[in-house]
Tab-separated table of C-alpha atoms in Angstrom:
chain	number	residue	atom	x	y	z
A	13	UNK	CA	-30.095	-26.958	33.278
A	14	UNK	CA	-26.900	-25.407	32.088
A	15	UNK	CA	-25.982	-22.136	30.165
A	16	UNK	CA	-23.984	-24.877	27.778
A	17	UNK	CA	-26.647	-24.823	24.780
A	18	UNK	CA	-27.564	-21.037	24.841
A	19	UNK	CA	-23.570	-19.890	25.207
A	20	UNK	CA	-22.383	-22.314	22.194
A	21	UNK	CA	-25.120	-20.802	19.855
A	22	UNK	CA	-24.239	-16.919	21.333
A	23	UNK	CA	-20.512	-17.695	20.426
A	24	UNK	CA	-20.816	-19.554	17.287
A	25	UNK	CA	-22.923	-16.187	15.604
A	26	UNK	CA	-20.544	-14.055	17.397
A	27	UNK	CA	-17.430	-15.881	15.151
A	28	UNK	CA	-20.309	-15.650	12.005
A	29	UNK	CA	-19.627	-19.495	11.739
A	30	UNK	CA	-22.890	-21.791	10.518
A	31	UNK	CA	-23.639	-24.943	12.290
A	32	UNK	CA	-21.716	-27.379	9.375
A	33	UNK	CA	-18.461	-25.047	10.052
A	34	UNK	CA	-18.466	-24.715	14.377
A	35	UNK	CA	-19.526	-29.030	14.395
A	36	UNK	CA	-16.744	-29.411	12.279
A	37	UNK	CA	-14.495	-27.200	15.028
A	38	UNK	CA	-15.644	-29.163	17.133
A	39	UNK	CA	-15.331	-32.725	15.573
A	40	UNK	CA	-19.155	-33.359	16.402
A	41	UNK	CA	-22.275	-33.590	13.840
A	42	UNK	CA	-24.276	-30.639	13.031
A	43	UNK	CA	-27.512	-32.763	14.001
A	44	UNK	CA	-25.485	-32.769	17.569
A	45	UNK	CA	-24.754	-29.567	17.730
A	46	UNK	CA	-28.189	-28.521	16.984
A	47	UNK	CA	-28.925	-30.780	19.829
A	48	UNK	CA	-26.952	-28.915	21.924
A	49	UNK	CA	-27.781	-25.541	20.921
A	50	UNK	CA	-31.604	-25.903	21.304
A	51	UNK	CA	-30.774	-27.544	24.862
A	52	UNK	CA	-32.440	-31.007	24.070
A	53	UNK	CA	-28.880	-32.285	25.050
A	54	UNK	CA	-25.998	-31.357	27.471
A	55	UNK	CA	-22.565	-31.359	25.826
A	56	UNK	CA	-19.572	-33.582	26.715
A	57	UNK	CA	-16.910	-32.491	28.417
A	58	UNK	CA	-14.181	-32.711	25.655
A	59	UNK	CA	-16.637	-30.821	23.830
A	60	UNK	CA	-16.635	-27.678	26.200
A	61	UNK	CA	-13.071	-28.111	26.745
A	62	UNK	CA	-12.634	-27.694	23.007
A	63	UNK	CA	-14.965	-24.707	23.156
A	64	UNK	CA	-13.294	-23.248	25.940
A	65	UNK	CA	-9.865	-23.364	24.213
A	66	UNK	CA	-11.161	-21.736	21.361
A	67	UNK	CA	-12.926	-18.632	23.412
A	68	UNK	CA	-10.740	-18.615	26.030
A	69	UNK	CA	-12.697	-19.083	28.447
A	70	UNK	CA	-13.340	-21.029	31.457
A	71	UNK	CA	-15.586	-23.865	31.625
A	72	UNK	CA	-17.616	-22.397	34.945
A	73	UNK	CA	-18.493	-19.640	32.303
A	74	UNK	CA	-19.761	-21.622	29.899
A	75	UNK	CA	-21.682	-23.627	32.097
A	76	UNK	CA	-23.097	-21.184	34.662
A	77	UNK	CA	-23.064	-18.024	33.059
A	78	UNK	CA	-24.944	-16.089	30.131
A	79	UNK	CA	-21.678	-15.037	28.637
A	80	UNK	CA	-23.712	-12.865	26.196
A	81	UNK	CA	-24.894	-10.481	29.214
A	82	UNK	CA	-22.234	-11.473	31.678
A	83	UNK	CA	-19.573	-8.927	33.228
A	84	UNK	CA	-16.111	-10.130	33.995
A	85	UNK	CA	-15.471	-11.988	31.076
A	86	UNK	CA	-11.994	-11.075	29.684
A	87	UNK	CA	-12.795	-12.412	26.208
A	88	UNK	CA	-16.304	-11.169	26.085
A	89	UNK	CA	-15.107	-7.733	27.351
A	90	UNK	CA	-12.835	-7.487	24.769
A	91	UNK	CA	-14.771	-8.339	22.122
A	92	UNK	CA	-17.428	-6.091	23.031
A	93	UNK	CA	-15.114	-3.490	23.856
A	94	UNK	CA	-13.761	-4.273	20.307
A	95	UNK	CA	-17.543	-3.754	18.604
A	96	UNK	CA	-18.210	-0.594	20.636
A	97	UNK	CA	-14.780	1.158	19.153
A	98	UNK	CA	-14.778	-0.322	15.441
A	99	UNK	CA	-15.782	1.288	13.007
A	100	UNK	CA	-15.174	-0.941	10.278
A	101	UNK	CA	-18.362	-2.515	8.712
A	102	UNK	CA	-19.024	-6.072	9.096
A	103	UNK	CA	-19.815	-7.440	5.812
A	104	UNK	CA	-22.724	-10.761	5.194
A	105	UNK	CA	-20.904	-13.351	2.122
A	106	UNK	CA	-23.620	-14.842	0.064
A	107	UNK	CA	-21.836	-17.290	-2.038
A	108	UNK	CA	-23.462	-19.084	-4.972
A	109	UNK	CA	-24.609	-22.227	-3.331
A	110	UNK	CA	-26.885	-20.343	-0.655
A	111	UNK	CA	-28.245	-17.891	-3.366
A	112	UNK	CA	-31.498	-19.648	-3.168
A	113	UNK	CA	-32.086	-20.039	0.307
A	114	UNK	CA	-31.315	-15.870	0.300
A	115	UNK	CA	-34.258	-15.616	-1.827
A	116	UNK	CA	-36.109	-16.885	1.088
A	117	UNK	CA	-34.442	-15.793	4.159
A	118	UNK	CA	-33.014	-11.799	2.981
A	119	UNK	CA	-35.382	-10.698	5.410
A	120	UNK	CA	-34.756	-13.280	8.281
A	121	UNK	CA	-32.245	-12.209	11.061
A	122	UNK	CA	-31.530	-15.531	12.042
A	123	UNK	CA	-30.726	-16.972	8.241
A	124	UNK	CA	-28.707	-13.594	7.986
A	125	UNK	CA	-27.073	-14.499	11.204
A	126	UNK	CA	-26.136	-17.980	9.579
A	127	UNK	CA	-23.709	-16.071	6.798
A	128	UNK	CA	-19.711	-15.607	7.294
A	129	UNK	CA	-18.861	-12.678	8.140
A	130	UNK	CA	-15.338	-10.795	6.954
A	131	UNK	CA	-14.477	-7.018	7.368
A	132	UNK	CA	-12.822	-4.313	4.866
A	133	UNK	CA	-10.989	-1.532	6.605
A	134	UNK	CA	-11.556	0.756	3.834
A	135	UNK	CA	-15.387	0.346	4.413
A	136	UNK	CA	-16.776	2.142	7.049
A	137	UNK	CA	-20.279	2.415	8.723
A	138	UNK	CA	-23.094	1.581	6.657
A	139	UNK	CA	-24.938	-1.780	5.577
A	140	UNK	CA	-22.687	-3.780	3.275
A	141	UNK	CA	-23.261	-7.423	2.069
A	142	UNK	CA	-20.653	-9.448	-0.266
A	143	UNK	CA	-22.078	-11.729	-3.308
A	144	UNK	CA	-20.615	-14.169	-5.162
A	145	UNK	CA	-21.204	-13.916	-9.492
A	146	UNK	CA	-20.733	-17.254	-11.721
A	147	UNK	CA	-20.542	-16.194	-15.269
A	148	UNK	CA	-19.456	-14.206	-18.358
A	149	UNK	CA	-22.180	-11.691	-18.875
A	150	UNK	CA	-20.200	-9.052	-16.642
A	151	UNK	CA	-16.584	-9.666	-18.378
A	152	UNK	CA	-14.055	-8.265	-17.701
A	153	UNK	CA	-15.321	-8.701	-14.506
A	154	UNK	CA	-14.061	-12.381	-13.522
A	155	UNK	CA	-16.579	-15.254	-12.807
A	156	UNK	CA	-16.547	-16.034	-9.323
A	157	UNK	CA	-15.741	-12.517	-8.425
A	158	UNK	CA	-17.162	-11.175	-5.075
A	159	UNK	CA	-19.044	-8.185	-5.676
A	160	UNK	CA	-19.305	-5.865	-2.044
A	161	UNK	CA	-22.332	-3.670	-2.057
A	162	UNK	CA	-24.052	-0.989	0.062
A	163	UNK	CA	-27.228	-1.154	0.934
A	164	UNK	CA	-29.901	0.822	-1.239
A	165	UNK	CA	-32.849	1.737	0.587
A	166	UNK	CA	-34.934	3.628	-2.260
A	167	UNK	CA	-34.833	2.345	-5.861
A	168	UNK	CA	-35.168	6.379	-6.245
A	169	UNK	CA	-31.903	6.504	-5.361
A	170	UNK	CA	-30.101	4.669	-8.469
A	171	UNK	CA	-27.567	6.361	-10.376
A	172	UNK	CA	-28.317	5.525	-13.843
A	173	UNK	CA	-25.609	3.168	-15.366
A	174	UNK	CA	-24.087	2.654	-12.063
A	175	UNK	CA	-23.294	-1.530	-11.194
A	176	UNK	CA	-25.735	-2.937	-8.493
A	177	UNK	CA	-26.511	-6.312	-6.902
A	178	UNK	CA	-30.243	-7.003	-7.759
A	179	UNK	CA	-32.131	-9.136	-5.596
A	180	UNK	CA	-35.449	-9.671	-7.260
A	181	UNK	CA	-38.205	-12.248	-7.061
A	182	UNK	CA	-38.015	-13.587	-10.616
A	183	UNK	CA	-34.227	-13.159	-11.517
A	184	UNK	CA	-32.853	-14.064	-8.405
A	185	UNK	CA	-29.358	-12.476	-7.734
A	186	UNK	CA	-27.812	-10.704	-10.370
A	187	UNK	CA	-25.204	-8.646	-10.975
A	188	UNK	CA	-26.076	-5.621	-13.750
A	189	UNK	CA	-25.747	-1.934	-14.822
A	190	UNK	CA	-29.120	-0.138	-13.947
A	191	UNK	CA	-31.108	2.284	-16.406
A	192	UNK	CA	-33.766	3.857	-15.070
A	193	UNK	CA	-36.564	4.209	-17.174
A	194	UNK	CA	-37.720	7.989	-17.643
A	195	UNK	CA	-41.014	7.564	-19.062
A	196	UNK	CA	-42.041	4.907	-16.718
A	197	UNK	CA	-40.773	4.731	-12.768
A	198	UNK	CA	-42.360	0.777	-12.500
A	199	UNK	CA	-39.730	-0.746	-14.616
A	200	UNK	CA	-35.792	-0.751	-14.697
A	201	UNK	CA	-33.593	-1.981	-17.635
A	202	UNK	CA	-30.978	-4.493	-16.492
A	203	UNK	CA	-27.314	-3.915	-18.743
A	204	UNK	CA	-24.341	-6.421	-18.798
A	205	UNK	CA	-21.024	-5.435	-19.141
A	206	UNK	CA	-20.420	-8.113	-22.196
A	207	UNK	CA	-22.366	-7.273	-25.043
A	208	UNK	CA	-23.451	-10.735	-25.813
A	209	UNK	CA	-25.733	-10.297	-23.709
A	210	UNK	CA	-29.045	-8.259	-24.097
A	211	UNK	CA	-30.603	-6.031	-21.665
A	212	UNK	CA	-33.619	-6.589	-20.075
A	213	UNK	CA	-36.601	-4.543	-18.453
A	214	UNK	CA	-37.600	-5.971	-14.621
A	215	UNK	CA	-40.845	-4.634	-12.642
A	216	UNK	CA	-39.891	-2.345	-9.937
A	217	UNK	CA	-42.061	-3.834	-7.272
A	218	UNK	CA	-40.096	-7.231	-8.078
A	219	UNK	CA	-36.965	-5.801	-6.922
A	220	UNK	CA	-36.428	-6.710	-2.886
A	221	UNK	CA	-33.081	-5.514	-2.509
A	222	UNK	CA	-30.506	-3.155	-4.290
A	223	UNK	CA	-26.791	-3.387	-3.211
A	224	UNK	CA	-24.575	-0.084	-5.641
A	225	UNK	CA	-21.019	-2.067	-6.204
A	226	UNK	CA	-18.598	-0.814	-3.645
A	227	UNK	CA	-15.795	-2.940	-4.314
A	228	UNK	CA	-14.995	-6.287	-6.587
A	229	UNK	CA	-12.906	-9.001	-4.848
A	230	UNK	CA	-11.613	-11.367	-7.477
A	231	UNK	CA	-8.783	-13.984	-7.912
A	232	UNK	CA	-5.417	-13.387	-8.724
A	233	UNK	CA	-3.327	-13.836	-11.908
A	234	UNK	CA	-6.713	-14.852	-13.899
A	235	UNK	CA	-6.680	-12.894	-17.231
A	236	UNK	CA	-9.811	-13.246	-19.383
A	237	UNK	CA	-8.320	-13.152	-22.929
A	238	UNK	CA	-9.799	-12.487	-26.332
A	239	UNK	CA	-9.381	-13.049	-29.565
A	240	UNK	CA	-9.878	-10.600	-32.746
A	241	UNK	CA	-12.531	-12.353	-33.933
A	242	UNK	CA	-14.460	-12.255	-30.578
A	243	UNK	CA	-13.854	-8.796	-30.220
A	244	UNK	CA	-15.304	-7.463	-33.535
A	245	UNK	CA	-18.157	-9.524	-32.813
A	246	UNK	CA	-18.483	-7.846	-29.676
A	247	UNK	CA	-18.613	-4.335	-31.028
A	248	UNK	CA	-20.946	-5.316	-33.841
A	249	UNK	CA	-23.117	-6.434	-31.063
A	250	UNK	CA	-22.694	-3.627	-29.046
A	251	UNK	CA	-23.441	-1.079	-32.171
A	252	UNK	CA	-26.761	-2.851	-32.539
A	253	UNK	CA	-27.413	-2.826	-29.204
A	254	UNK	CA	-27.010	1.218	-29.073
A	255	UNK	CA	-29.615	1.818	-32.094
A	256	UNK	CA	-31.962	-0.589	-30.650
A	257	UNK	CA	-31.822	1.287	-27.013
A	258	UNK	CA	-32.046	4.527	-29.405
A	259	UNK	CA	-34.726	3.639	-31.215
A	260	UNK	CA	-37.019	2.775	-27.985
A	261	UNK	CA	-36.085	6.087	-26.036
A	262	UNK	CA	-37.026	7.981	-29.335
């Protein structure tokens, strides 16, 4: 049998494309392509001739060779030559819709695999991961922002106040400030931005993943605007807020 199947799947992660995106590339189904990548099928020609346009390379490669361990490759040279002098992070997008199956698959290498990929040049080394926020509780920052974070090995390691992505087993994904809590190291208080909102206390050993805020990606020319009355309500909110935080440390 061919290298066809194993090659497509080794360049499709490579480009950090899912199935749905490289079948539509390549004007097949994903239930075909899945075909093909598992190796229960062999594809068509005009199929590897549109995979070979893409890659740049030649069709004796794709059919004969292991191009993820092969030598003499131009393109895979130069990507791996590419990999081996970056330094630029590559950064995992979790947008809204695949929040849930995230829940599930954090710790899986081949859902993580599965995510689009995009770089930052002003991010270098470490473990970064991009997340997509629907809603208002973190105004000004915009709904449908993209909020890049670092990896957080040690929930030790939180700077009180400071914005994280929290990945945790009975909020989900959420965006928040994080206060430790000094009389108690099992739970963490959760803070919004927009004082409408209350904070909330979460269980340490709920918490699967903390990402600090590195940078905010949002859209352009999209001004969240407010009213008088919406802003006095806002401080009386956040005044109450205060003395009720107060009143619990005391």
């Amino acid at each position: 049998m061919s290298q066809a199947g194993k090659n497509l799947k080794y360049l499709r992660k490579l480009r950090g494309w899912t199935q749905e995106e490289f079948a539509s590339k390549l004007k097949i189904k994903r239930s075909l392509l899945g075909a093909y990548e598992e190796e229960r099928a062999e594809p068509k020609l005009e199929v590897l001739e549109i995979i070979s346009g893409i890659f740049k390379i030649t069709l004796d490669e794709l059919l004969l060779k292991d191009v993820a361990n092969a030598k003499g490759s131009t393109y895979m040279e130069k990507r791996r030559q590419l990999k081996m002098t970056s330094n630029i992070a590559e950064i995992q997008f979790v947008p809204v819709k695949a929040a849930a199956g995230y829940l599930a698959g954090y710790a899986d290498p081949d859902f993580i695999d599965e995510l689009n990929t995009f770089t930052l040049p002003m991010l270098a080394g470490g473990s970064y991961r991009a997340f997509e926020i629907i809603g208002d509780s973190m105004l000004p920052t915009q709904s449908g922002s993209v909020i890049v974070g670092e990896k957080l090995e040690n929930i030790e390691d939180v700077k009180t106040s400071n914005t994280y992505i929290v990945v945790s087993r009975n909020e989900g994904i959420v965006y928040k400030r994080v206060l430790k809590n000094n009389r108690s190291k099992t739970k963490v208080t959760l803070v919004s931005d927009n004082p409408m909102y209350e904070p909330y206390q979460v269980n340490a050993d709920e918490i699967v993943e903390l990402w600090q805020a590195q940078m905010i990606i949002s859209k352009a020319n999209v001004q969240q605007r407010w009213d008088v009355n919406q802003l006095a309500s806002l401080v009386t909110n956040l005044q109450e807020q205060v003395i009720t935080m107060k009143k619990k440390l005391n």
